[in-house]
PDB file of C-alpha atoms in Angstrom:
ATOM      1  CA  LEU A 194      -3.411  -8.955  -8.775  1.00  0.00           C
ATOM      2  CA  ALA A 195      -2.075  -9.148  -5.467  1.00  0.00           C
ATOM      3  CA  SER A 196      -3.219 -11.602  -2.578  1.00  0.00           C
ATOM      4  CA  PRO A 197      -6.507 -10.269  -0.573  1.00  0.00           C
ATOM      5  CA  PHE A 198      -4.501 -11.394   2.274  1.00  0.00           C
ATOM      6  CA  ARG A 199      -1.631  -9.218   1.751  1.00  0.00           C
ATOM      7  CA  ARG A 200      -1.398  -6.473   4.301  1.00  0.00           C
ATOM      8  CA  ALA A 201      -2.511  -3.269   2.332  1.00  0.00           C
ATOM      9  CA  ALA A 202       0.443  -1.744   3.942  1.00  0.00           C
ATOM     10  CA  THR A 203       2.740  -3.358   1.383  1.00  0.00           C
ATOM     11  CA  TYR A 204       0.634  -2.195  -1.505  1.00  0.00           C
ATOM     12  CA  TYR A 205       2.281   1.716  -1.167  1.00  0.00           C
ATOM     13  CA  SER A 206       5.410   2.798   0.879  1.00  0.00           C
ATOM     14  CA  TYR A 207       7.629   6.109   1.201  1.00  0.00           C
ATOM     15  CA  THR A 208      11.142   6.768   2.077  1.00  0.00           C
ATOM     16  CA  GLN A 209      13.499  10.089   1.718  1.00  0.00           C
ATOM     17  CA  LEU A 210      17.077   8.834  -0.538  1.00  0.00           C
ATOM     18  CA  PRO A 211      19.982   8.871   1.954  1.00  0.00           C
ATOM     19  CA  GLY A 212      21.900  12.201   1.093  1.00  0.00           C
ATOM     20  CA  THR A 213      19.347  14.085  -0.730  1.00  0.00           C
ATOM     21  CA  THR A 214      15.816  16.414  -0.601  1.00  0.00           C
ATOM     22  CA  ILE A 215      14.137  13.709  -2.897  1.00  0.00           C
ATOM     23  CA  GLY A 216      11.303  11.626  -1.428  1.00  0.00           C
ATOM     24  CA  LEU A 217      10.196   8.410  -3.283  1.00  0.00           C
ATOM     25  CA  LEU A 218       6.824   6.936  -3.304  1.00  0.00           C
ATOM     26  CA  ASP A 219       6.620   3.413  -4.600  1.00  0.00           C
ATOM     27  CA  PHE A 220       3.063   2.817  -4.750  1.00  0.00           C
ATOM     28  CA  ARG A 221       1.947  -0.754  -6.478  1.00  0.00           C
ATOM     29  CA  LEU A 222      -2.044  -1.070  -6.314  1.00  0.00           C
ATOM     30  CA  LEU A 223      -4.776   1.449  -5.922  1.00  0.00           C
ATOM     31  CA  LEU A 224      -6.631  -0.800  -3.095  1.00  0.00           C
ATOM     32  CA  ASP A 225      -7.951   0.303   0.162  1.00  0.00           C
ATOM     33  CA  ARG A 226      -8.736   3.855   0.474  1.00  0.00           C
ATOM     34  CA  ASP A 227      -9.046   4.108   4.320  1.00  0.00           C
ATOM     35  CA  ALA A 228      -5.474   2.612   4.769  1.00  0.00           C
ATOM     36  CA  PHE A 229      -4.300   5.006   2.004  1.00  0.00           C
ATOM     37  CA  ASN A 230      -5.301   7.973   3.330  1.00  0.00           C
ATOM     38  CA  ARG A 231      -4.126   7.019   6.750  1.00  0.00           C
ATOM     39  CA  PHE A 232      -0.486   6.501   4.612  1.00  0.00           C
ATOM     40  CA  LEU A 233      -1.214  10.215   2.916  1.00  0.00           C
ATOM     41  CA  ARG A 234      -1.756  11.973   6.138  1.00  0.00           C
ATOM     42  CA  GLU A 235       1.307  10.068   7.453  1.00  0.00           C
ATOM     43  CA  THR A 236       3.903  10.694   4.587  1.00  0.00           C
ATOM     44  CA  PHE A 237       2.921  14.184   3.656  1.00  0.00           C
ATOM     45  CA  THR A 238       3.414  15.358   7.044  1.00  0.00           C
ATOM     46  CA  GLN A 239       7.114  13.411   6.893  1.00  0.00           C
ATOM     47  CA  ILE A 240       7.735  15.332   3.758  1.00  0.00           C
ATOM     48  CA  LYS A 241       7.285  18.561   5.141  1.00  0.00           C
ATOM     49  CA  GLN A 242       9.310  17.796   8.326  1.00  0.00           C
ATOM     50  CA  ASP A 243      12.012  16.408   6.266  1.00  0.00           C
ATOM     51  CA  ASN A 244      11.913  19.591   3.555  1.00  0.00           C
ATOM     52  CA  VAL A 245      11.712  17.302   0.829  1.00  0.00           C
ATOM     53  CA  GLN A 246      11.767  19.678  -2.854  1.00  0.00           C
ATOM     54  CA  HIS A 247      11.152  16.705  -4.936  1.00  0.00           C
ATOM     55  CA  LEU A 248       8.908  13.844  -5.174  1.00  0.00           C
ATOM     56  CA  ILE A 249       9.308  10.453  -6.836  1.00  0.00           C
ATOM     57  CA  ILE A 250       6.359   8.532  -7.668  1.00  0.00           C
ATOM     58  CA  ASP A 251       6.760   4.983  -8.990  1.00  0.00           C
ATOM     59  CA  LEU A 252       3.728   3.352 -10.556  1.00  0.00           C
ATOM     60  CA  ARG A 253       5.618   1.319 -12.526  1.00  0.00           C
ATOM     61  CA  GLN A 254       4.445  -2.106 -11.042  1.00  0.00           C
ATOM     62  CA  ASN A 255       0.926  -0.616 -10.329  1.00  0.00           C
ATOM     63  CA  GLY A 256      -1.820  -2.724 -11.861  1.00  0.00           C
ATOM     64  CA  GLY A 257      -4.276  -0.628 -11.068  1.00  0.00           C
ATOM     65  CA  GLY A 258      -7.494  -0.423  -8.390  1.00  0.00           C
ATOM     66  CA  ASP A 259      -9.633   1.691  -7.270  1.00  0.00           C
ATOM     67  CA  SER A 260      -8.951   5.035  -8.774  1.00  0.00           C
ATOM     68  CA  GLY A 261     -10.108   7.073  -6.146  1.00  0.00           C
ATOM     69  CA  LEU A 262      -7.035   6.467  -4.302  1.00  0.00           C
ATOM     70  CA  GLY A 263      -5.678   8.209  -7.278  1.00  0.00           C
ATOM     71  CA  ASN A 264      -8.030  11.281  -6.692  1.00  0.00           C
ATOM     72  CA  ALA A 265      -7.053  11.170  -3.124  1.00  0.00           C
ATOM     73  CA  LEU A 266      -2.952  11.482  -3.873  1.00  0.00           C
ATOM     74  CA  LEU A 267      -3.595  14.244  -6.434  1.00  0.00           C
ATOM     75  CA  GLY A 268      -5.449  16.434  -3.436  1.00  0.00           C
ATOM     76  CA  TYR A 269      -2.183  15.857  -1.909  1.00  0.00           C
ATOM     77  CA  LEU A 270      -0.288  17.570  -4.971  1.00  0.00           C
ATOM     78  CA  THR A 271      -2.298  19.880  -7.011  1.00  0.00           C
ATOM     79  CA  ASP A 272      -4.784  22.630  -6.302  1.00  0.00           C
ATOM     80  CA  LYS A 273      -5.769  22.457  -9.897  1.00  0.00           C
ATOM     81  CA  PRO A 274      -8.917  21.770 -11.122  1.00  0.00           C
ATOM     82  CA  PHE A 275      -8.702  18.269 -12.806  1.00  0.00           C
ATOM     83  CA  THR A 276     -10.552  14.755 -13.441  1.00  0.00           C
ATOM     84  CA  GLN A 277      -8.964  11.586 -14.390  1.00  0.00           C
ATOM     85  CA  PHE A 278     -12.047  11.226 -16.616  1.00  0.00           C
ATOM     86  CA  ALA A 279     -13.096  13.872 -19.425  1.00  0.00           C
ATOM     87  CA  ARG A 280     -16.095  11.377 -20.593  1.00  0.00           C
ATOM     88  CA  SER A 281     -17.338   8.039 -19.451  1.00  0.00           C
ATOM     89  CA  GLU A 282     -19.818   6.084 -20.966  1.00  0.00           C
ATOM     90  CA  TRP A 283     -22.022   2.940 -19.510  1.00  0.00           C
ATOM     91  CA  LYS A 284     -23.954  -0.088 -21.341  1.00  0.00           C
ATOM     92  CA  ILE A 285     -27.133  -1.014 -19.479  1.00  0.00           C
ATOM     93  CA  SER A 286     -27.570  -4.348 -18.496  1.00  0.00           C
ATOM     94  CA  ALA A 287     -29.778  -6.444 -15.905  1.00  0.00           C
ATOM     95  CA  GLN A 288     -26.723  -7.112 -14.540  1.00  0.00           C
ATOM     96  CA  THR A 289     -25.153  -2.976 -14.225  1.00  0.00           C
ATOM     97  CA  ARG A 290     -27.994  -0.900 -14.144  1.00  0.00           C
ATOM     98  CA  SER A 291     -28.499  -1.128 -10.285  1.00  0.00           C
ATOM     99  CA  ASN A 292     -25.489   0.355 -10.157  1.00  0.00           C
ATOM    100  CA  SER A 293     -26.091   2.474 -12.770  1.00  0.00           C
ATOM    101  CA  GLY A 294     -28.645   4.427 -11.609  1.00  0.00           C
ATOM    102  CA  ALA A 295     -30.676   4.459 -15.089  1.00  0.00           C
ATOM    103  CA  VAL A 296     -33.750   2.058 -13.765  1.00  0.00           C
ATOM    104  CA  ASP A 297     -35.852   3.153 -17.154  1.00  0.00           C
ATOM    105  CA  LYS A 298     -33.126   2.354 -19.340  1.00  0.00           C
ATOM    106  CA  PRO A 299     -33.393  -0.418 -21.671  1.00  0.00           C
ATOM    107  CA  ASP A 300     -31.059  -3.132 -22.074  1.00  0.00           C
ATOM    108  CA  GLY A 301     -27.786  -2.481 -24.526  1.00  0.00           C
ATOM    109  CA  SER A 302     -28.818   1.418 -24.214  1.00  0.00           C
ATOM    110  CA  ILE A 303     -25.391   3.959 -23.275  1.00  0.00           C
ATOM    111  CA  ILE A 304     -25.684   6.508 -20.712  1.00  0.00           C
ATOM    112  CA  ALA A 305     -22.609   8.898 -21.925  1.00  0.00           C
ATOM    113  CA  SER A 306     -21.365  11.391 -19.198  1.00  0.00           C
ATOM    114  CA  VAL A 307     -19.398  14.474 -19.482  1.00  0.00           C
ATOM    115  CA  ASN A 308     -17.185  15.243 -16.268  1.00  0.00           C
ATOM    116  CA  GLU A 309     -16.087  18.220 -15.487  1.00  0.00           C
ATOM    117  CA  ALA A 310     -12.786  19.680 -13.628  1.00  0.00           C
ATOM    118  CA  HIS A 311     -13.371  20.150 -10.298  1.00  0.00           C
ATOM    119  CA  ALA A 312     -10.611  21.643  -7.587  1.00  0.00           C
ATOM    120  CA  PRO A 313      -9.612  19.637  -4.498  1.00  0.00           C
ATOM    121  CA  PRO A 314     -10.409  20.950  -1.380  1.00  0.00           C
ATOM    122  CA  ASP A 315      -7.661  22.864   0.502  1.00  0.00           C
ATOM    123  CA  ASN A 316      -4.589  20.753   2.236  1.00  0.00           C
ATOM    124  CA  PRO A 317      -2.145  22.718   4.407  1.00  0.00           C
ATOM    125  CA  LEU A 318      -0.079  19.360   3.439  1.00  0.00           C
ATOM    126  CA  ARG A 319      -0.213  20.019  -0.269  1.00  0.00           C
ATOM    127  CA  PHE A 320       3.191  19.277  -1.528  1.00  0.00           C
ATOM    128  CA  ARG A 321       4.692  22.165  -3.576  1.00  0.00           C
ATOM    129  CA  GLY A 322       8.134  20.645  -4.778  1.00  0.00           C
ATOM    130  CA  ASP A 323       8.646  18.976  -7.998  1.00  0.00           C
ATOM    131  CA  VAL A 324       6.759  15.695  -9.034  1.00  0.00           C
ATOM    132  CA  TYR A 325       8.232  12.778 -10.914  1.00  0.00           C
ATOM    133  CA  VAL A 326       6.174   9.990 -12.160  1.00  0.00           C
ATOM    134  CA  LEU A 327       7.673   6.746 -13.208  1.00  0.00           C
ATOM    135  CA  ILE A 328       5.818   4.318 -15.942  1.00  0.00           C
ATOM    136  CA  GLY A 329       6.019   1.272 -17.464  1.00  0.00           C
ATOM    137  CA  PRO A 330       4.571  -1.984 -19.840  1.00  0.00           C
ATOM    138  CA  THR A 331       3.215  -3.080 -15.886  1.00  0.00           C
ATOM    139  CA  THR A 332       1.295   0.614 -15.505  1.00  0.00           C
ATOM    140  CA  PHE A 333      -2.093  -0.663 -16.246  1.00  0.00           C
ATOM    141  CA  SER A 334      -5.822   0.609 -15.477  1.00  0.00           C
ATOM    142  CA  SER A 335      -6.416   3.144 -12.376  1.00  0.00           C
ATOM    143  CA  ALA A 336      -2.580   3.511 -12.458  1.00  0.00           C
ATOM    144  CA  THR A 337      -2.641   4.532 -16.312  1.00  0.00           C
ATOM    145  CA  ALA A 338      -5.880   6.890 -15.458  1.00  0.00           C
ATOM    146  CA  LEU A 339      -3.540   8.275 -12.800  1.00  0.00           C
ATOM    147  CA  ALA A 340      -0.575   8.817 -15.054  1.00  0.00           C
ATOM    148  CA  SER A 341      -3.060  10.362 -17.763  1.00  0.00           C
ATOM    149  CA  THR A 342      -4.206  12.909 -15.345  1.00  0.00           C
ATOM    150  CA  PHE A 343      -0.124  14.004 -14.302  1.00  0.00           C
ATOM    151  CA  LYS A 344       0.744  13.867 -18.347  1.00  0.00           C
ATOM    152  CA  ASP A 345      -2.441  15.757 -19.366  1.00  0.00           C
ATOM    153  CA  TYR A 346      -2.891  18.631 -16.416  1.00  0.00           C
ATOM    154  CA  GLN A 347       1.093  18.468 -16.114  1.00  0.00           C
ATOM    155  CA  LEU A 348       1.292  17.891 -12.929  1.00  0.00           C
ATOM    156  CA  GLY A 349       4.604  15.875 -12.911  1.00  0.00           C
ATOM    157  CA  VAL A 350       7.308  14.946 -15.265  1.00  0.00           C
ATOM    158  CA  LEU A 351       6.764  11.217 -16.637  1.00  0.00           C
ATOM    159  CA  VAL A 352       9.920   9.335 -17.119  1.00  0.00           C
ATOM    160  CA  GLY A 353      10.073   5.215 -18.549  1.00  0.00           C
ATOM    161  CA  GLU A 354       8.272   4.001 -20.712  1.00  0.00           C
ATOM    162  CA  GLU A 355       4.934   3.658 -22.422  1.00  0.00           C
ATOM    163  CA  THR A 356       2.049   2.230 -20.224  1.00  0.00           C
ATOM    164  CA  GLY A 357       0.824  -1.506 -20.441  1.00  0.00           C
ATOM    165  CA  GLY A 358      -2.998   0.322 -20.420  1.00  0.00           C
ATOM    166  CA  LEU A 359      -4.591   2.459 -22.952  1.00  0.00           C
ATOM    167  CA  ALA A 360      -4.820   5.815 -21.311  1.00  0.00           C
ATOM    168  CA  THR A 361      -8.205   5.915 -22.972  1.00  0.00           C
ATOM    169  CA  ALA A 362      -9.915   2.615 -22.703  1.00  0.00           C
ATOM    170  CA  TYR A 363     -12.826  -0.238 -21.305  1.00  0.00           C
ATOM    171  CA  GLY A 364     -12.994  -0.139 -17.543  1.00  0.00           C
ATOM    172  CA  ASP A 365     -15.261  -1.760 -14.984  1.00  0.00           C
ATOM    173  CA  VAL A 366     -15.743  -5.247 -14.981  1.00  0.00           C
ATOM    174  CA  TYR A 367     -19.001  -7.100 -13.992  1.00  0.00           C
ATOM    175  CA  SER A 368     -17.772 -10.707 -12.760  1.00  0.00           C
ATOM    176  CA  PHE A 369     -19.504 -13.938 -13.295  1.00  0.00           C
ATOM    177  CA  LYS A 370     -19.139 -17.525 -12.591  1.00  0.00           C
ATOM    178  CA  LEU A 371     -19.781 -19.993 -15.996  1.00  0.00           C
ATOM    179  CA  THR A 372     -22.549 -22.390 -15.570  1.00  0.00           C
ATOM    180  CA  ARG A 373     -20.747 -25.206 -16.754  1.00  0.00           C
ATOM    181  CA  SER A 374     -17.295 -25.188 -16.198  1.00  0.00           C
ATOM    182  CA  GLY A 375     -17.734 -23.004 -12.607  1.00  0.00           C
ATOM    183  CA  LEU A 376     -14.623 -21.087 -13.857  1.00  0.00           C
ATOM    184  CA  TYR A 377     -14.974 -17.050 -13.553  1.00  0.00           C
ATOM    185  CA  ALA A 378     -14.857 -14.705 -16.049  1.00  0.00           C
ATOM    186  CA  GLY A 379     -15.184 -10.720 -16.106  1.00  0.00           C
ATOM    187  CA  VAL A 380     -16.626  -8.301 -18.935  1.00  0.00           C
ATOM    188  CA  SER A 381     -16.012  -4.559 -18.784  1.00  0.00           C
ATOM    189  CA  PHE A 382     -19.198  -2.466 -19.381  1.00  0.00           C
ATOM    190  CA  GLN A 383     -17.587   1.216 -18.801  1.00  0.00           C
ATOM    191  CA  HIS A 384     -15.682   3.229 -21.239  1.00  0.00           C
ATOM    192  CA  PHE A 385     -13.860   6.190 -19.941  1.00  0.00           C
ATOM    193  CA  THR A 386     -11.975   8.857 -22.189  1.00  0.00           C
ATOM    194  CA  ARG A 387      -8.596  10.459 -20.670  1.00  0.00           C
ATOM    195  CA  PRO A 388      -8.543  14.220 -19.087  1.00  0.00           C
ATOM    196  CA  SER A 389      -7.390  15.526 -22.941  1.00  0.00           C
ATOM    197  CA  GLY A 390     -10.070  13.513 -24.893  1.00  0.00           C
ATOM    198  CA  GLN A 391      -7.528  11.702 -27.210  1.00  0.00           C
ATOM    199  CA  ASP A 392      -8.245   8.444 -27.787  1.00  0.00           C
ATOM    200  CA  ASP A 393      -4.969   7.325 -29.985  1.00  0.00           C
ATOM    201  CA  GLY A 394      -4.977   3.842 -28.889  1.00  0.00           C
ATOM    202  CA  ARG A 395      -1.966   3.929 -27.291  1.00  0.00           C
ATOM    203  CA  GLY A 396      -0.448   3.782 -23.367  1.00  0.00           C
ATOM    204  CA  VAL A 397       0.444   6.644 -21.500  1.00  0.00           C
ATOM    205  CA  LEU A 398       3.939   8.791 -22.982  1.00  0.00           C
ATOM    206  CA  PRO A 399       6.519   9.449 -20.956  1.00  0.00           C
ATOM    207  CA  ASP A 400       8.322  12.965 -21.256  1.00  0.00           C
ATOM    208  CA  HIS A 401      11.833  10.853 -21.133  1.00  0.00           C
ATOM    209  CA  ALA A 402      11.683   7.523 -22.462  1.00  0.00           C
ATOM    210  CA  VAL A 403      14.040   5.538 -21.119  1.00  0.00           C
ATOM    211  CA  ARG A 404      14.195   1.781 -21.502  1.00  0.00           C
ATOM    212  CA  PRO A 405      16.127  -0.666 -19.448  1.00  0.00           C
ATOM    213  CA  THR A 406      18.765  -2.754 -21.347  1.00  0.00           C
ATOM    214  CA  ALA A 407      18.444  -6.753 -20.397  1.00  0.00           C
ATOM    215  CA  ALA A 408      21.810  -6.545 -19.017  1.00  0.00           C
ATOM    216  CA  ASP A 409      20.649  -3.993 -16.580  1.00  0.00           C
ATOM    217  CA  ILE A 410      17.883  -5.865 -15.471  1.00  0.00           C
ATOM    218  CA  ALA A 411      20.030  -9.065 -15.557  1.00  0.00           C
ATOM    219  CA  ALA A 412      22.584  -6.445 -13.003  1.00  0.00           C
ATOM    220  CA  GLY A 413      19.515  -5.384 -10.695  1.00  0.00           C
ATOM    221  CA  LYS A 414      20.432  -1.819 -11.652  1.00  0.00           C
ATOM    222  CA  ASP A 415      17.370   0.356 -12.170  1.00  0.00           C
ATOM    223  CA  THR A 416      17.843   2.402 -14.869  1.00  0.00           C
ATOM    224  CA  VAL A 417      14.991   4.516 -14.870  1.00  0.00           C
ATOM    225  CA  LEU A 418      15.060   5.478 -11.565  1.00  0.00           C
ATOM    226  CA  THR A 419      18.742   6.472 -11.864  1.00  0.00           C
ATOM    227  CA  TYR A 420      18.073   8.641 -14.714  1.00  0.00           C
ATOM    228  CA  THR A 421      15.104  10.380 -12.534  1.00  0.00           C
ATOM    229  CA  ARG A 422      17.666  11.660 -10.358  1.00  0.00           C
ATOM    230  CA  ALA A 423      19.870  13.126 -12.712  1.00  0.00           C
ATOM    231  CA  LEU A 424      17.291  14.346 -14.146  1.00  0.00           C
ATOM    232  CA  ILE A 425      16.201  15.701 -10.865  1.00  0.00           C
ATOM    233  CA  GLN A 426      20.102  16.887 -10.354  1.00  0.00           C
ATOM    234  CA  ARG A 427      21.027  18.692 -13.480  1.00  0.00           C
ATOM    235  CA  THR A 428      16.798  20.858 -13.073  1.00  0.00           C
ATOM    236  CA  SER A 429      18.083  21.653  -9.703  1.00  0.00           C
ATOM    237  CA  SER A 430      21.695  22.948 -10.439  1.00  0.00           C
ATOM    238  CA  SER A 431      20.164  24.730 -13.662  1.00  0.00           C
ATOM    239  CA  PRO A 432      20.422  28.660 -13.304  1.00  0.00           C
ATOM    240  CA  GLN A 433      16.735  29.924 -13.120  1.00  0.00           C
ATOM    241  CA  PRO A 434      15.128  32.716 -15.292  1.00  0.00           C
TER     242      PRO A 434
END
């Protein structure tokens, strides 16, 4: 996990690829809602001014965090109703009861809820171009949930490798300090199901599988990004029906 002393701005950055109508949003961690909302307003204002037609969102180094940031980003990309989790289940305990609101439930009981899809509010900065999402083995937790939302609602084209995190998985952690050792530990108390409802024990799978070779990595070549740029070029030059 990134150091808490890093500035939030280093978690996410945006640039327009020189000489193209392609924007690249590098999204490293889902933290700091206020900073991210400012970043989104500034970034999508710039995207609109520059007439960007294709947006690449890089989640390959994103270890997760606050899924609310994923909702905020999706609000700039679609007007379709969506939910990041079709279903969630919460195990009640003395430690988690106050957060669940289920004060009358006994320890060990499970609360299940079905989450309805909702359309995001109107957004004058909403991006109307093509979206590509880069994923890989170091895409985890809430970043995996965001990737599964793109996949299940067909909100973007996914390129790269299967995510390291499972698409349907446990999340939300209760942290505590061990009495004897003084070490900190954590245990999950919620189970989240991806939007499609599927639970196959897999991560999110790309639409275009691209695996960098050892030689590519050693040479500093970003094979996945290069492939995506070529894919955009092929798609843009293809005759439209």
